[in-house]
PDB file of C-alpha atoms and ligand atoms in Angstrom:
ATOM      1  CA  MET A 642      72.191  86.964 126.040  1.00  0.00           C
ATOM      2  CA  PRO A 643      74.217  89.059 123.593  1.00  0.00           C
ATOM      3  CA  GLU A 644      77.944  88.482 123.822  1.00  0.00           C
ATOM      4  CA  THR A 645      80.220  91.248 122.655  1.00  0.00           C
ATOM      5  CA  TYR A 646      83.887  91.934 123.323  1.00  0.00           C
ATOM      6  CA  GLU A 647      86.519  94.584 122.625  1.00  0.00           C
ATOM      7  CA  ALA A 648      88.489  93.336 119.591  1.00  0.00           C
ATOM      8  CA  ALA A 649      90.653  96.304 118.531  1.00  0.00           C
ATOM      9  CA  GLN A 650      90.601 100.104 118.552  1.00  0.00           C
ATOM     10  CA  GLY A 651      86.995 101.060 117.762  1.00  0.00           C
ATOM     11  CA  ILE A 652      86.100  97.508 116.815  1.00  0.00           C
ATOM     12  CA  THR A 653      83.742  95.362 118.871  1.00  0.00           C
ATOM     13  CA  GLY A 654      83.438  91.622 118.354  1.00  0.00           C
ATOM     14  CA  VAL A 655      79.893  90.239 118.233  1.00  0.00           C
ATOM     15  CA  ASP A 656      79.651  86.530 118.967  1.00  0.00           C
ATOM     16  CA  THR A 657      77.286  84.998 116.409  1.00  0.00           C
ATOM     17  CA  GLN A 658      76.734  82.013 118.706  1.00  0.00           C
ATOM     18  CA  MET A 659      76.782  79.816 115.638  1.00  0.00           C
ATOM     19  CA  ALA A 660      75.328  76.346 116.212  1.00  0.00           C
ATOM     20  CA  GLY A 661      74.460  77.456 119.735  1.00  0.00           C
ATOM     21  CA  ARG A 662      78.151  77.666 120.609  1.00  0.00           C
ATOM     22  CA  THR A 663      80.034  80.668 121.857  1.00  0.00           C
ATOM     23  CA  ARG A 664      83.483  81.749 120.625  1.00  0.00           C
ATOM     24  CA  LEU A 665      83.222  79.832 117.368  1.00  0.00           C
ATOM     25  CA  THR A 666      82.296  82.458 114.768  1.00  0.00           C
ATOM     26  CA  SER A 667      82.608  86.201 115.200  1.00  0.00           C
ATOM     27  CA  ALA A 668      81.147  89.218 113.485  1.00  0.00           C
ATOM     28  CA  TYR A 669      82.725  92.631 114.100  1.00  0.00           C
ATOM     29  CA  LEU A 670      81.232  96.094 114.441  1.00  0.00           C
ATOM     30  CA  LEU A 671      83.402  99.018 113.345  1.00  0.00           C
ATOM     31  CA  GLY A 672      82.236 102.162 115.081  1.00  0.00           C
ATOM     32  CA  GLY A 673      82.246 105.671 113.633  1.00  0.00           C
ATOM     33  CA  ASP A 674      79.910 107.946 111.725  1.00  0.00           C
ATOM     34  CA  GLU A 675      79.099 105.076 109.331  1.00  0.00           C
ATOM     35  CA  PRO A 676      78.926 101.925 111.468  1.00  0.00           C
ATOM     36  CA  ALA A 677      79.906  98.783 109.587  1.00  0.00           C
ATOM     37  CA  LEU A 678      79.481  95.098 110.304  1.00  0.00           C
ATOM     38  CA  VAL A 679      82.212  92.755 109.040  1.00  0.00           C
ATOM     39  CA  GLU A 680      80.881  89.167 108.605  1.00  0.00           C
ATOM     40  CA  THR A 681      77.343  88.185 109.525  1.00  0.00           C
ATOM     41  CA  GLY A 682      77.456  84.544 110.589  1.00  0.00           C
ATOM     42  CA  PRO A 683      74.786  82.226 109.177  1.00  0.00           C
ATOM     43  CA  THR A 684      71.051  82.902 109.097  1.00  0.00           C
ATOM     44  CA  THR A 685      70.654  80.856 112.291  1.00  0.00           C
ATOM     45  CA  SER A 686      72.819  83.530 113.980  1.00  0.00           C
ATOM     46  CA  VAL A 687      70.817  86.579 112.915  1.00  0.00           C
ATOM     47  CA  GLU A 688      69.003  86.845 116.227  1.00  0.00           C
ATOM     48  CA  ALA A 689      72.242  86.733 118.228  1.00  0.00           C
ATOM     49  CA  VAL A 690      73.908  89.286 115.941  1.00  0.00           C
ATOM     50  CA  MET A 691      70.922  91.643 116.127  1.00  0.00           C
ATOM     51  CA  ALA A 692      70.850  91.331 119.909  1.00  0.00           C
ATOM     52  CA  GLY A 693      74.590  92.071 120.005  1.00  0.00           C
ATOM     53  CA  LEU A 694      74.222  95.128 117.776  1.00  0.00           C
ATOM     54  CA  GLY A 695      71.210  96.266 119.823  1.00  0.00           C
ATOM     55  CA  SER A 696      73.227  96.015 123.027  1.00  0.00           C
ATOM     56  CA  LEU A 697      75.801  98.313 121.387  1.00  0.00           C
ATOM     57  CA  GLY A 698      73.085 100.883 120.742  1.00  0.00           C
ATOM     58  CA  LEU A 699      72.590 100.211 117.039  1.00  0.00           C
ATOM     59  CA  GLY A 700      69.029 100.632 115.767  1.00  0.00           C
ATOM     60  CA  SER A 701      67.663  99.378 112.458  1.00  0.00           C
ATOM     61  CA  ALA A 702      68.401 102.683 110.662  1.00  0.00           C
ATOM     62  CA  ASP A 703      71.950 102.988 111.998  1.00  0.00           C
ATOM     63  CA  LEU A 704      73.995 100.313 110.265  1.00  0.00           C
ATOM     64  CA  ALA A 705      75.549 101.827 107.121  1.00  0.00           C
ATOM     65  CA  HIS A 706      77.554  98.881 105.771  1.00  0.00           C
ATOM     66  CA  ILE A 707      77.881  95.118 105.851  1.00  0.00           C
ATOM     67  CA  VAL A 708      81.143  93.683 104.500  1.00  0.00           C
ATOM     68  CA  VAL A 709      81.898  89.975 104.086  1.00  0.00           C
ATOM     69  CA  THR A 710      85.320  88.375 103.519  1.00  0.00           C
ATOM     70  CA  HIS A 711      83.722  85.617 101.440  1.00  0.00           C
ATOM     71  CA  ILE A 712      80.340  84.065 100.830  1.00  0.00           C
ATOM     72  CA  HIS A 713      80.648  80.758 102.704  1.00  0.00           C
ATOM     73  CA  LEU A 714      77.529  80.393 104.819  1.00  0.00           C
ATOM     74  CA  ASP A 715      79.250  80.691 108.208  1.00  0.00           C
ATOM     75  CA  HIS A 716      80.507  84.146 107.113  1.00  0.00           C
ATOM     76  CA  ALA A 717      77.742  85.505 104.912  1.00  0.00           C
ATOM     77  CA  GLY A 718      74.730  83.191 105.176  1.00  0.00           C
ATOM     78  CA  GLY A 719      72.815  85.748 107.238  1.00  0.00           C
ATOM     79  CA  VAL A 720      73.555  88.716 104.990  1.00  0.00           C
ATOM     80  CA  GLY A 721      70.197  88.779 103.165  1.00  0.00           C
ATOM     81  CA  THR A 722      68.191  88.618 106.389  1.00  0.00           C
ATOM     82  CA  LEU A 723      70.356  91.273 108.052  1.00  0.00           C
ATOM     83  CA  ALA A 724      70.085  93.476 104.947  1.00  0.00           C
ATOM     84  CA  ARG A 725      66.307  93.315 105.362  1.00  0.00           C
ATOM     85  CA  HIS A 726      66.540  94.299 109.042  1.00  0.00           C
ATOM     86  CA  PHE A 727      69.033  97.102 108.328  1.00  0.00           C
ATOM     87  CA  PRO A 728      67.583  98.746 105.211  1.00  0.00           C
ATOM     88  CA  ALA A 729      70.199 101.533 105.057  1.00  0.00           C
ATOM     89  CA  ALA A 730      73.206  99.198 104.819  1.00  0.00           C
ATOM     90  CA  SER A 731      75.220  98.738 101.623  1.00  0.00           C
ATOM     91  CA  ILE A 732      76.577  95.207 101.157  1.00  0.00           C
ATOM     92  CA  TRP A 733      80.242  94.858 100.159  1.00  0.00           C
ATOM     93  CA  VAL A 734      81.651  91.594  98.779  1.00  0.00           C
ATOM     94  CA  HIS A 735      84.260  90.465  96.235  1.00  0.00           C
ATOM     95  CA  GLU A 736      82.965  90.817  92.677  1.00  0.00           C
ATOM     96  CA  ARG A 737      83.072  87.045  92.155  1.00  0.00           C
ATOM     97  CA  GLY A 738      80.882  86.487  95.207  1.00  0.00           C
ATOM     98  CA  ALA A 739      78.345  89.249  94.516  1.00  0.00           C
ATOM     99  CA  PRO A 740      76.134  87.347  92.029  1.00  0.00           C
ATOM    100  CA  HIS A 741      75.717  84.542  94.605  1.00  0.00           C
ATOM    101  CA  LEU A 742      74.432  86.935  97.239  1.00  0.00           C
ATOM    102  CA  ALA A 743      71.880  88.319  94.764  1.00  0.00           C
ATOM    103  CA  ASP A 744      70.807  84.765  93.958  1.00  0.00           C
ATOM    104  CA  PRO A 745      72.030  82.233  96.546  1.00  0.00           C
ATOM    105  CA  THR A 746      70.449  79.196  94.832  1.00  0.00           C
ATOM    106  CA  LYS A 747      73.727  77.715  93.564  1.00  0.00           C
ATOM    107  CA  LEU A 748      75.627  78.625  96.722  1.00  0.00           C
ATOM    108  CA  VAL A 749      73.092  76.895  98.970  1.00  0.00           C
ATOM    109  CA  HIS A 750      72.977  73.903  96.642  1.00  0.00           C
ATOM    110  CA  SER A 751      76.744  73.536  96.709  1.00  0.00           C
ATOM    111  CA  ALA A 752      76.822  73.890 100.518  1.00  0.00           C
ATOM    112  CA  GLY A 753      74.159  71.169 100.677  1.00  0.00           C
ATOM    113  CA  ARG A 754      76.449  68.839  98.757  1.00  0.00           C
ATOM    114  CA  VAL A 755      79.328  69.514 101.162  1.00  0.00           C
ATOM    115  CA  TYR A 756      77.410  69.428 104.454  1.00  0.00           C
ATOM    116  CA  GLY A 757      74.354  67.303 103.698  1.00  0.00           C
ATOM    117  CA  GLU A 758      70.796  68.690 103.903  1.00  0.00           C
ATOM    118  CA  GLU A 759      70.345  68.012 107.621  1.00  0.00           C
ATOM    119  CA  ARG A 760      73.497  69.834 108.748  1.00  0.00           C
ATOM    120  CA  LEU A 761      72.854  72.580 106.219  1.00  0.00           C
ATOM    121  CA  ARG A 762      69.510  73.259 107.878  1.00  0.00           C
ATOM    122  CA  THR A 763      70.643  73.057 111.504  1.00  0.00           C
ATOM    123  CA  LEU A 764      74.030  74.777 111.158  1.00  0.00           C
ATOM    124  CA  PHE A 765      73.133  77.520 108.695  1.00  0.00           C
ATOM    125  CA  GLY A 766      69.407  77.691 107.971  1.00  0.00           C
ATOM    126  CA  PRO A 767      67.973  79.073 104.727  1.00  0.00           C
ATOM    127  CA  MET A 768      69.571  82.020 102.920  1.00  0.00           C
ATOM    128  CA  GLU A 769      67.756  85.146 101.760  1.00  0.00           C
ATOM    129  CA  PRO A 770      68.938  86.998  98.652  1.00  0.00           C
ATOM    130  CA  VAL A 771      70.333  90.544  98.850  1.00  0.00           C
ATOM    131  CA  PRO A 772      68.581  93.043  96.530  1.00  0.00           C
ATOM    132  CA  SER A 773      71.161  93.592  93.776  1.00  0.00           C
ATOM    133  CA  GLU A 774      70.911  97.388  93.929  1.00  0.00           C
ATOM    134  CA  ARG A 775      72.348  97.232  97.450  1.00  0.00           C
ATOM    135  CA  LEU A 776      75.376  95.144  96.471  1.00  0.00           C
ATOM    136  CA  ARG A 777      78.765  96.884  96.126  1.00  0.00           C
ATOM    137  CA  PRO A 778      81.176  94.452  94.424  1.00  0.00           C
ATOM    138  CA  VAL A 779      84.863  95.096  95.181  1.00  0.00           C
ATOM    139  CA  ALA A 780      88.220  93.883  93.893  1.00  0.00           C
ATOM    140  CA  ASP A 781      91.846  94.035  95.016  1.00  0.00           C
ATOM    141  CA  GLY A 782      93.050  97.546  95.821  1.00  0.00           C
ATOM    142  CA  ASP A 783      89.576  98.979  96.345  1.00  0.00           C
ATOM    143  CA  LYS A 784      88.693 100.891  99.457  1.00  0.00           C
ATOM    144  CA  VAL A 785      85.434 100.452 101.318  1.00  0.00           C
ATOM    145  CA  PRO A 786      84.692 103.989 102.585  1.00  0.00           C
ATOM    146  CA  LEU A 787      83.162 104.045 106.050  1.00  0.00           C
ATOM    147  CA  GLY A 788      83.143 107.797 106.682  1.00  0.00           C
ATOM    148  CA  THR A 789      85.856 108.537 109.222  1.00  0.00           C
ATOM    149  CA  ARG A 790      87.604 105.248 108.526  1.00  0.00           C
ATOM    150  CA  GLY A 791      87.898 102.831 105.623  1.00  0.00           C
ATOM    151  CA  LEU A 792      88.778  99.253 104.751  1.00  0.00           C
ATOM    152  CA  ASP A 793      91.480  98.390 102.213  1.00  0.00           C
ATOM    153  CA  VAL A 794      90.540  95.352 100.156  1.00  0.00           C
ATOM    154  CA  LEU A 795      93.205  92.650  99.704  1.00  0.00           C
ATOM    155  CA  TYR A 796      92.263  89.931  97.262  1.00  0.00           C
ATOM    156  CA  THR A 797      93.363  86.769  99.080  1.00  0.00           C
ATOM    157  CA  PRO A 798      92.266  83.668  97.151  1.00  0.00           C
ATOM    158  CA  GLY A 799      93.250  80.170  98.246  1.00  0.00           C
ATOM    159  CA  HIS A 800      90.546  79.200 100.728  1.00  0.00           C
ATOM    160  CA  ALA A 801      88.027  80.402  98.143  1.00  0.00           C
ATOM    161  CA  SER A 802      88.432  82.111  94.785  1.00  0.00           C
ATOM    162  CA  HIS A 803      86.382  85.109  95.934  1.00  0.00           C
ATOM    163  CA  HIS A 804      88.068  85.644  99.319  1.00  0.00           C
ATOM    164  CA  ILE A 805      89.180  89.080 100.499  1.00  0.00           C
ATOM    165  CA  ALA A 806      90.972  90.255 103.613  1.00  0.00           C
ATOM    166  CA  LEU A 807      90.324  93.763 104.920  1.00  0.00           C
ATOM    167  CA  VAL A 808      92.610  96.279 106.619  1.00  0.00           C
ATOM    168  CA  ASP A 809      91.062  98.951 108.842  1.00  0.00           C
ATOM    169  CA  SER A 810      92.604 102.394 108.245  1.00  0.00           C
ATOM    170  CA  LEU A 811      92.023 103.516 111.831  1.00  0.00           C
ATOM    171  CA  SER A 812      93.366 100.625 113.910  1.00  0.00           C
ATOM    172  CA  GLY A 813      95.443  98.720 111.359  1.00  0.00           C
ATOM    173  CA  ALA A 814      93.503  95.596 112.345  1.00  0.00           C
ATOM    174  CA  LEU A 815      93.317  93.026 109.577  1.00  0.00           C
ATOM    175  CA  PHE A 816      90.262  90.832 109.056  1.00  0.00           C
ATOM    176  CA  THR A 817      91.605  87.449 107.944  1.00  0.00           C
ATOM    177  CA  GLY A 818      88.334  85.673 107.071  1.00  0.00           C
ATOM    178  CA  ASP A 819      89.470  82.075 106.566  1.00  0.00           C
ATOM    179  CA  ALA A 820      92.679  82.897 104.665  1.00  0.00           C
ATOM    180  CA  LEU A 821      94.885  81.685 107.526  1.00  0.00           C
ATOM    181  CA  GLY A 822      92.568  78.904 108.634  1.00  0.00           C
ATOM    182  CA  ILE A 823      90.795  78.727 111.978  1.00  0.00           C
ATOM    183  CA  HIS A 824      92.191  79.574 115.388  1.00  0.00           C
ATOM    184  CA  LEU A 825      89.860  79.041 118.329  1.00  0.00           C
ATOM    185  CA  PRO A 826      90.564  80.752 121.636  1.00  0.00           C
ATOM    186  CA  ASP A 827      89.945  77.657 123.748  1.00  0.00           C
ATOM    187  CA  ALA A 828      92.687  75.564 122.142  1.00  0.00           C
ATOM    188  CA  ARG A 829      94.658  78.282 120.304  1.00  0.00           C
ATOM    189  CA  VAL A 830      95.726  75.852 117.610  1.00  0.00           C
ATOM    190  CA  LEU A 831      95.764  77.132 114.057  1.00  0.00           C
ATOM    191  CA  ARG A 832      94.281  74.647 111.580  1.00  0.00           C
ATOM    192  CA  PRO A 833      93.991  75.072 107.801  1.00  0.00           C
ATOM    193  CA  ALA A 834      90.491  75.267 106.321  1.00  0.00           C
ATOM    194  CA  THR A 835      90.495  73.541 102.939  1.00  0.00           C
ATOM    195  CA  PRO A 836      86.887  72.880 101.919  1.00  0.00           C
ATOM    196  CA  PRO A 837      85.725  72.192  98.370  1.00  0.00           C
ATOM    197  CA  PRO A 838      85.168  73.489  95.793  1.00  0.00           C
ATOM    198  CA  ASP A 839      87.980  75.912  94.983  1.00  0.00           C
ATOM    199  CA  ILE A 840      90.839  75.752  97.443  1.00  0.00           C
ATOM    200  CA  ASP A 841      94.255  76.375  95.924  1.00  0.00           C
ATOM    201  CA  ILE A 842      97.456  75.775  97.894  1.00  0.00           C
ATOM    202  CA  GLU A 843      99.850  78.052  95.964  1.00  0.00           C
ATOM    203  CA  LEU A 844      97.390  80.945  95.981  1.00  0.00           C
ATOM    204  CA  GLY A 845      96.648  80.279  99.645  1.00  0.00           C
ATOM    205  CA  VAL A 846     100.322  80.532 100.589  1.00  0.00           C
ATOM    206  CA  GLN A 847     100.724  83.747  98.545  1.00  0.00           C
ATOM    207  CA  SER A 848      97.678  85.209 100.281  1.00  0.00           C
ATOM    208  CA  ILE A 849      99.098  84.383 103.704  1.00  0.00           C
ATOM    209  CA  GLU A 850     102.310  86.213 102.744  1.00  0.00           C
ATOM    210  CA  ARG A 851     100.305  89.226 101.590  1.00  0.00           C
ATOM    211  CA  ILE A 852      98.493  89.267 104.895  1.00  0.00           C
ATOM    212  CA  ARG A 853     101.794  89.028 106.769  1.00  0.00           C
ATOM    213  CA  SER A 854     103.196  91.999 104.856  1.00  0.00           C
ATOM    214  CA  ARG A 855     100.091  94.148 105.417  1.00  0.00           C
ATOM    215  CA  ALA A 856      99.316  93.299 109.047  1.00  0.00           C
ATOM    216  CA  GLU A 857     100.233  96.224 111.283  1.00  0.00           C
ATOM    217  CA  SER A 858      98.829  95.330 114.649  1.00  0.00           C
ATOM    218  CA  VAL A 859      96.312  92.597 115.102  1.00  0.00           C
ATOM    219  CA  LEU A 860      94.677  89.820 113.101  1.00  0.00           C
ATOM    220  CA  LEU A 861      90.937  89.458 113.575  1.00  0.00           C
ATOM    221  CA  PHE A 862      89.900  85.865 112.902  1.00  0.00           C
ATOM    222  CA  SER A 863      86.312  85.099 111.971  1.00  0.00           C
ATOM    223  CA  HIS A 864      86.962  81.873 113.908  1.00  0.00           C
ATOM    224  CA  PHE A 865      87.645  83.435 116.435  1.00  0.00           C
ATOM    225  CA  GLY A 866      88.832  86.761 117.745  1.00  0.00           C
ATOM    226  CA  PRO A 867      91.997  88.899 117.843  1.00  0.00           C
ATOM    227  CA  VAL A 868      95.578  87.622 117.739  1.00  0.00           C
ATOM    228  CA  THR A 869      98.693  89.797 117.885  1.00  0.00           C
ATOM    229  CA  ALA A 870     101.316  87.119 117.122  1.00  0.00           C
ATOM    230  CA  VAL A 871     101.101  87.954 113.409  1.00  0.00           C
ATOM    231  CA  ASP A 872     104.393  86.529 112.135  1.00  0.00           C
ATOM    232  CA  GLU A 873     104.140  83.354 114.133  1.00  0.00           C
ATOM    233  CA  LEU A 874     100.616  82.592 112.979  1.00  0.00           C
ATOM    234  CA  CYS A 875     101.361  83.394 109.341  1.00  0.00           C
ATOM    235  CA  SER A 876     104.340  81.024 109.418  1.00  0.00           C
ATOM    236  CA  ILE A 877     102.302  78.262 111.014  1.00  0.00           C
ATOM    237  CA  ALA A 878      99.430  78.841 108.574  1.00  0.00           C
ATOM    238  CA  SER A 879     101.527  78.464 105.443  1.00  0.00           C
ATOM    239  CA  ALA A 880     103.583  75.541 106.773  1.00  0.00           C
ATOM    240  CA  ARG A 881     100.449  73.629 107.784  1.00  0.00           C
ATOM    241  CA  LEU A 882      98.630  74.357 104.560  1.00  0.00           C
ATOM    242  CA  ARG A 883     101.534  72.859 102.592  1.00  0.00           C
ATOM    243  CA  LYS A 884     101.848  69.957 105.005  1.00  0.00           C
ATOM    244  CA  TRP A 885      98.155  69.055 104.863  1.00  0.00           C
ATOM    245  CA  ALA A 886      98.200  69.192 101.072  1.00  0.00           C
ATOM    246  CA  GLU A 887     101.269  66.917 101.009  1.00  0.00           C
ATOM    247  CA  ILE A 888      99.630  64.409 103.375  1.00  0.00           C
ATOM    248  CA  VAL A 889      96.611  64.152 101.103  1.00  0.00           C
ATOM    249  CA  ARG A 890      98.784  63.846  97.981  1.00  0.00           C
ATOM    250  CA  GLU A 891     100.625  60.932  99.575  1.00  0.00           C
ATOM    251  CA  ALA A 892      97.369  59.366 100.774  1.00  0.00           C
ATOM    252  CA  LEU A 893      96.079  59.450  97.204  1.00  0.00           C
ATOM    253  CA  ASP A 894      98.950  57.170  96.168  1.00  0.00           C
ATOM    254  CA  GLU A 895      97.463  54.607  98.539  1.00  0.00           C
ATOM    255  CA  THR A 896      93.729  55.054  98.217  1.00  0.00           C
ATOM    256  CA  ASP A 897      90.908  56.931  96.491  1.00  0.00           C
ATOM    257  CA  ASP A 898      88.549  56.365  99.385  1.00  0.00           C
ATOM    258  CA  LEU A 899      87.624  59.735 100.895  1.00  0.00           C
ATOM    259  CA  GLU A 900      86.880  58.353 104.359  1.00  0.00           C
ATOM    260  CA  ARG A 901      90.308  56.737 104.437  1.00  0.00           C
ATOM    261  CA  VAL A 902      92.042  59.919 103.219  1.00  0.00           C
ATOM    262  CA  ALA A 903      90.234  61.924 105.909  1.00  0.00           C
ATOM    263  CA  GLU A 904      91.294  59.392 108.531  1.00  0.00           C
ATOM    264  CA  LEU A 905      94.937  59.611 107.438  1.00  0.00           C
ATOM    265  CA  LEU A 906      94.811  63.415 107.422  1.00  0.00           C
ATOM    266  CA  GLU A 907      93.326  63.459 110.891  1.00  0.00           C
ATOM    267  CA  ARG A 908      95.877  60.998 112.270  1.00  0.00           C
ATOM    268  CA  ARG A 909      98.884  62.708 110.708  1.00  0.00           C
ATOM    269  CA  THR A 910      97.891  66.174 111.911  1.00  0.00           C
ATOM    270  CA  ALA A 911      96.705  65.241 115.421  1.00  0.00           C
ATOM    271  CA  SER A 912     100.049  66.237 116.936  1.00  0.00           C
ATOM    272  CA  GLU A 913      99.386  69.874 115.943  1.00  0.00           C
ATOM    273  CA  PHE A 914      97.139  70.132 118.970  1.00  0.00           C
ATOM    274  CA  GLU A 915     100.159  69.327 121.107  1.00  0.00           C
ATOM    275  CA  ASP A 916     101.903  72.512 119.922  1.00  0.00           C
ATOM    276  CA  GLY A 917      99.144  74.575 121.544  1.00  0.00           C
ATOM    277  CA  PRO A 918      99.176  75.794 125.136  1.00  0.00           C
ATOM    278  CA  LEU A 919      96.509  73.411 126.443  1.00  0.00           C
ATOM    279  CA  PRO A 920      96.873  69.818 127.606  1.00  0.00           C
ATOM    280  CA  ARG A 921      95.139  67.421 125.223  1.00  0.00           C
ATOM    281  CA  GLU A 922      92.417  66.400 127.654  1.00  0.00           C
ATOM    282  CA  GLU A 923      91.228  70.001 127.943  1.00  0.00           C
ATOM    283  CA  ILE A 924      90.763  70.571 124.208  1.00  0.00           C
ATOM    284  CA  ASP A 925      87.256  70.418 122.778  1.00  0.00           C
ATOM    285  CA  PHE A 926      88.100  68.890 119.385  1.00  0.00           C
ATOM    286  CA  GLU A 927      84.453  68.912 118.381  1.00  0.00           C
ATOM    287  CA  ARG A 928      84.563  72.719 118.008  1.00  0.00           C
ATOM    288  CA  TYR A 929      87.101  72.430 115.213  1.00  0.00           C
ATOM    289  CA  GLU A 930      85.115  69.630 113.662  1.00  0.00           C
ATOM    290  CA  VAL A 931      81.851  71.636 113.670  1.00  0.00           C
ATOM    291  CA  LEU A 932      83.499  74.455 111.719  1.00  0.00           C
ATOM    292  CA  SER A 933      85.732  72.561 109.402  1.00  0.00           C
ATOM    293  CA  SER A 934      85.462  68.801 109.506  1.00  0.00           C
ATOM    294  CA  MET A 935      88.383  66.609 108.498  1.00  0.00           C
ATOM    295  CA  ARG A 936      86.200  64.947 105.906  1.00  0.00           C
ATOM    296  CA  MET A 937      85.462  68.319 104.330  1.00  0.00           C
ATOM    297  CA  ASN A 938      89.115  69.373 104.457  1.00  0.00           C
ATOM    298  CA  ALA A 939      90.174  66.059 102.909  1.00  0.00           C
ATOM    299  CA  GLU A 940      87.533  66.410 100.207  1.00  0.00           C
ATOM    300  CA  GLY A 941      88.753  69.899  99.297  1.00  0.00           C
ATOM    301  CA  LEU A 942      92.376  68.755  99.083  1.00  0.00           C
ATOM    302  CA  VAL A 943      91.532  65.640  97.059  1.00  0.00           C
ATOM    303  CA  ARG A 944      89.661  67.832  94.604  1.00  0.00           C
ATOM    304  CA  TYR A 945      92.598  70.249  94.490  1.00  0.00           C
ATOM    305  CA  TRP A 946      95.070  67.496  93.512  1.00  0.00           C
ATOM    306  CA  LYS A 947      92.700  65.884  91.008  1.00  0.00           C
ATOM    307  CA  LYS A 948      92.034  69.167  89.245  1.00  0.00           C
ATOM    308  CA  ARG A 949      95.619  70.395  89.306  1.00  0.00           C
ATOM    309  CA  PRO A 950      96.766  68.933  85.982  1.00  0.00           C
ATOM    310  CA  GLU A 951      93.817  70.594  84.227  1.00  0.00           C
ATOM    311  CA  ARG A 952      94.542  73.902  85.910  1.00  0.00           C
ATOM    312  CA  GLU A 953      98.215  73.795  84.999  1.00  0.00           C
ATOM    313  CA  ALA A 954      97.394  73.073  81.370  1.00  0.00           C
ATOM    314  CA  SER A 955      95.040  76.040  81.221  1.00  0.00           C
ATOM    315  CA  ASP A 956      97.632  78.314  82.877  1.00  0.00           C
ATOM    316  CA  GLU A 957     100.301  77.542  80.278  1.00  0.00           C
ATOM    317  CA  VAL A 958     101.232  80.525  78.168  1.00  0.00           C
ATOM    318  CA  ALA A 959     102.970  80.494  74.845  1.00  0.00           C
ATOM    319  CA  PRO A 960     106.714  81.066  75.315  1.00  0.00           C
ATOM    320  CA  THR A 961     107.638  84.548  74.216  1.00  0.00           C
ATOM    321  CA  GLY A 962     110.400  85.251  71.726  1.00  0.00           C
ATOM    322  CA  ALA A 963     110.068  81.779  70.239  1.00  0.00           C
ATOM    323  CA  GLN A 964     107.445  82.267  67.555  1.00  0.00           C
ATOM    324  CA  PRO A 965     107.889  80.026  64.572  1.00  0.00           C
ATOM    325  CA  PRO A 966     109.047  81.895  61.461  1.00  0.00           C
ATOM    326  CA  SER A 967     106.088  82.921  59.354  1.00  0.00           C
TER     327      SER A 967
HETATM  328 ZN1   ZN B 370      85.159  79.786 104.427  1.00  0.00          ZN
END
């Protein structure tokens, strides 16, 4: 059964039914003279997405664009298969992500390392390449033209180095991807998403502030759905991102064992669920874990702290005005 819902003005949410679960990962259809799909879900979701688009009256020749916020498999894994089913669609992605959609070998390999082969297969399935002539790489400040409406591209690294957020010119709705973390409608608790390999806390916080300053009406989470409390969620997102990073930094003073770090992170952030509207016994914690496990979040943060000295050294610039006399 296709599941679709009204997300914003002229934007319909399509539940990708990822991992056989509803209200976990959303794609969005922007209506108009050039219909566009934002996010695809993984390959295992293609059938559900196609059924959803079909129920909205979209035939195989009708979809003009597919846009992804980043190339993680829960957002873009299905893009190659959908591109084959919708041969008229152009595929828009950040320029750093584009080569990995043309040749997903490395992307799938790296996801396999994070998830393990078994979960990779059941959660996401295989990934088809996108023919490179159909790829439209974008960067910050670009506009994705969709006929009567368009999407402004905001480069929002932090969760991933190739992450973009998108602002719809017609409704003002802002597609957050994973820049703010995940926010599931059943528990309504915002949790950071800090997977390996390239999360960056400072950039992540800056990106959240950019999103706050550009959001006009509603945030559309890939996980999952619309939220209008923009300021509140942006504040929570940046505070929690910093807090989680700090917890892992402190844990690393005690131990290098990833399982132990993940356990500490889980324990020290458990109270966040109490800030949500639901009593603890009604929260399905497993839904958060399926999307973004504590082990994966801990692994991303450990890697961030271990690589930070290197990154800082490479960022150093020669002080200006202090050249030695020649
Ligand atoms: Zn992601």
